[in-house]
Amino acid sequence: MRSSLRYLVSLVVGLVVAGVTVSVANTPGFLPVAIAPLYAATTALVLRHRDGWKRLFRFGDQRWSDRKRGALGGGIGALSFSLLLNVSIPAGITGIGLMFFGQALAVADYESLPE
């Protein structure tokens, strides 16, 4: 995907997620403003390293430790998301965005390693 198209899609995703969050939550402050760049950067990383994401979702060759690590990460992410969502909708959306951003950074870092 061309970088200009990737960044345009990323910007649209960031603005849509922030807009929906602001319209649903109706929360004043700067937390909803932080959602747009977070989701835009995450989307750009995911689109840039989509081959790495495809490799992660191959289920045939996973070891038991990989499954446990995935279950642990999913469980902690779900618990944290639900607790943050009880605080406020923008906090929950930001929390899940930070988790996805961390995953996108890890995939990008993994792809940059020499084989």
Short mmCIF file of C-alpha atoms in Angstrom, two decimals:
data_model
loop_
_atom_site.label_atom_id
_atom_site.label_comp_id
_atom_site.label_asym_id
_atom_site.label_seq_id
_atom_site.Cartn_x
_atom_site.Cartn_y
_atom_site.Cartn_z
CA MET A 1 0.00 0.00 0.00
CA ARG A 2 1.34 3.42 -0.87
CA SER A 3 2.33 5.49 2.14
CA SER A 4 0.07 8.41 1.23
CA LEU A 5 -2.96 6.12 1.07
CA ARG A 6 -1.91 4.39 4.29
CA TYR A 7 -1.68 7.71 6.12
CA LEU A 8 -4.97 8.92 4.71
CA VAL A 9 -6.73 5.75 5.88
CA SER A 10 -5.02 6.07 9.27
CA LEU A 11 -6.13 9.66 9.66
CA VAL A 12 -9.72 8.75 8.77
CA VAL A 13 -9.74 5.85 11.26
CA GLY A 14 -8.36 8.07 14.03
CA LEU A 15 -10.90 10.81 13.40
CA VAL A 16 -13.81 8.37 13.15
CA VAL A 17 -12.94 6.60 16.41
CA ALA A 18 -12.45 9.94 18.19
CA GLY A 19 -15.67 11.36 16.72
CA VAL A 20 -17.74 8.36 17.73
CA THR A 21 -16.24 8.40 21.21
CA VAL A 22 -16.96 12.10 21.68
CA SER A 23 -20.52 11.75 20.39
CA VAL A 24 -21.28 8.76 22.60
CA ALA A 25 -19.49 9.89 25.74
CA ASN A 26 -20.13 13.63 25.59
CA THR A 27 -17.19 14.06 27.96
CA PRO A 28 -15.35 17.38 28.18
CA GLY A 29 -11.59 17.49 28.40
CA PHE A 30 -8.56 16.50 26.40
CA LEU A 31 -8.80 12.72 26.71
CA PRO A 32 -11.06 12.36 23.65
CA VAL A 33 -8.59 14.51 21.69
CA ALA A 34 -5.81 11.99 22.46
CA ILE A 35 -7.79 9.18 20.85
CA ALA A 36 -7.38 10.41 17.25
CA PRO A 37 -3.55 10.36 17.06
CA LEU A 38 -3.39 7.12 19.03
CA TYR A 39 -5.67 5.23 16.67
CA ALA A 40 -4.19 6.92 13.59
CA ALA A 41 -0.65 5.86 14.54
CA THR A 42 -1.81 2.35 15.41
CA THR A 43 -3.63 1.98 12.10
CA ALA A 44 -0.57 3.21 10.19
CA LEU A 45 1.64 0.65 11.93
CA VAL A 46 -0.81 -2.18 11.33
CA LEU A 47 -1.18 -1.32 7.65
CA ARG A 48 2.58 -0.98 7.19
CA HIS A 49 3.32 -4.34 8.83
CA ARG A 50 0.26 -6.32 7.77
CA ASP A 51 2.39 -9.31 6.71
CA GLY A 52 3.65 -9.62 10.28
CA TRP A 53 0.06 -9.59 11.54
CA LYS A 54 -0.84 -12.34 9.07
CA ARG A 55 2.00 -14.48 10.40
CA LEU A 56 0.77 -13.98 13.95
CA PHE A 57 -2.69 -15.29 13.12
CA ARG A 58 -1.56 -18.61 11.69
CA PHE A 59 -3.00 -21.11 14.09
CA GLY A 60 -1.46 -24.31 12.77
CA ASP A 61 2.02 -24.00 14.22
CA GLN A 62 1.41 -22.47 17.65
CA ARG A 63 3.05 -23.92 20.71
CA TRP A 64 1.29 -24.28 24.04
CA SER A 65 3.35 -21.43 25.55
CA ASP A 66 2.23 -19.14 22.70
CA ARG A 67 -1.39 -19.95 23.44
CA LYS A 68 -0.94 -19.30 27.16
CA ARG A 69 0.76 -15.99 26.45
CA GLY A 70 -2.09 -14.98 24.13
CA ALA A 71 -4.73 -15.98 26.66
CA LEU A 72 -2.96 -14.09 29.42
CA GLY A 73 -2.65 -10.96 27.29
CA GLY A 74 -6.27 -11.17 26.20
CA GLY A 75 -7.52 -11.68 29.74
CA ILE A 76 -5.50 -8.82 31.19
CA GLY A 77 -6.53 -6.57 28.29
CA ALA A 78 -10.21 -7.42 28.75
CA LEU A 79 -10.09 -6.84 32.51
CA SER A 80 -8.26 -3.53 32.14
CA PHE A 81 -10.60 -2.40 29.36
CA SER A 82 -13.70 -3.17 31.42
CA LEU A 83 -12.33 -1.38 34.49
CA LEU A 84 -11.29 1.66 32.46
CA LEU A 85 -14.65 1.69 30.72
CA ASN A 86 -16.31 1.94 34.14
CA VAL A 87 -14.30 5.10 34.76
CA SER A 88 -15.35 6.69 31.47
CA ILE A 89 -15.89 5.73 27.84
CA PRO A 90 -12.92 7.78 26.58
CA ALA A 91 -10.65 6.17 29.18
CA GLY A 92 -11.73 2.70 28.06
CA ILE A 93 -11.29 3.51 24.38
CA THR A 94 -7.86 5.00 25.11
CA GLY A 95 -6.87 1.94 27.13
CA ILE A 96 -7.78 -0.51 24.38
CA GLY A 97 -6.04 1.76 21.86
CA LEU A 98 -2.87 1.71 23.94
CA MET A 99 -2.99 -2.08 24.05
CA PHE A 100 -3.35 -2.27 20.26
CA PHE A 101 -0.58 0.32 19.87
CA GLY A 102 1.75 -1.81 21.99
CA GLN A 103 0.93 -4.86 19.90
CA ALA A 104 1.51 -2.93 16.68
CA LEU A 105 4.89 -1.72 17.95
CA ALA A 106 5.87 -5.26 18.90
CA VAL A 107 4.94 -6.59 15.44
CA ALA A 108 6.85 -3.75 13.76
CA ASP A 109 9.88 -4.42 15.96
CA TYR A 110 9.71 -8.15 15.26
CA GLU A 111 9.60 -7.54 11.51
CA SER A 112 12.66 -5.29 11.67
CA LEU A 113 14.82 -8.04 13.19
CA PRO A 114 17.24 -9.77 10.82
CA GLU A 115 16.40 -13.39 10.06
#
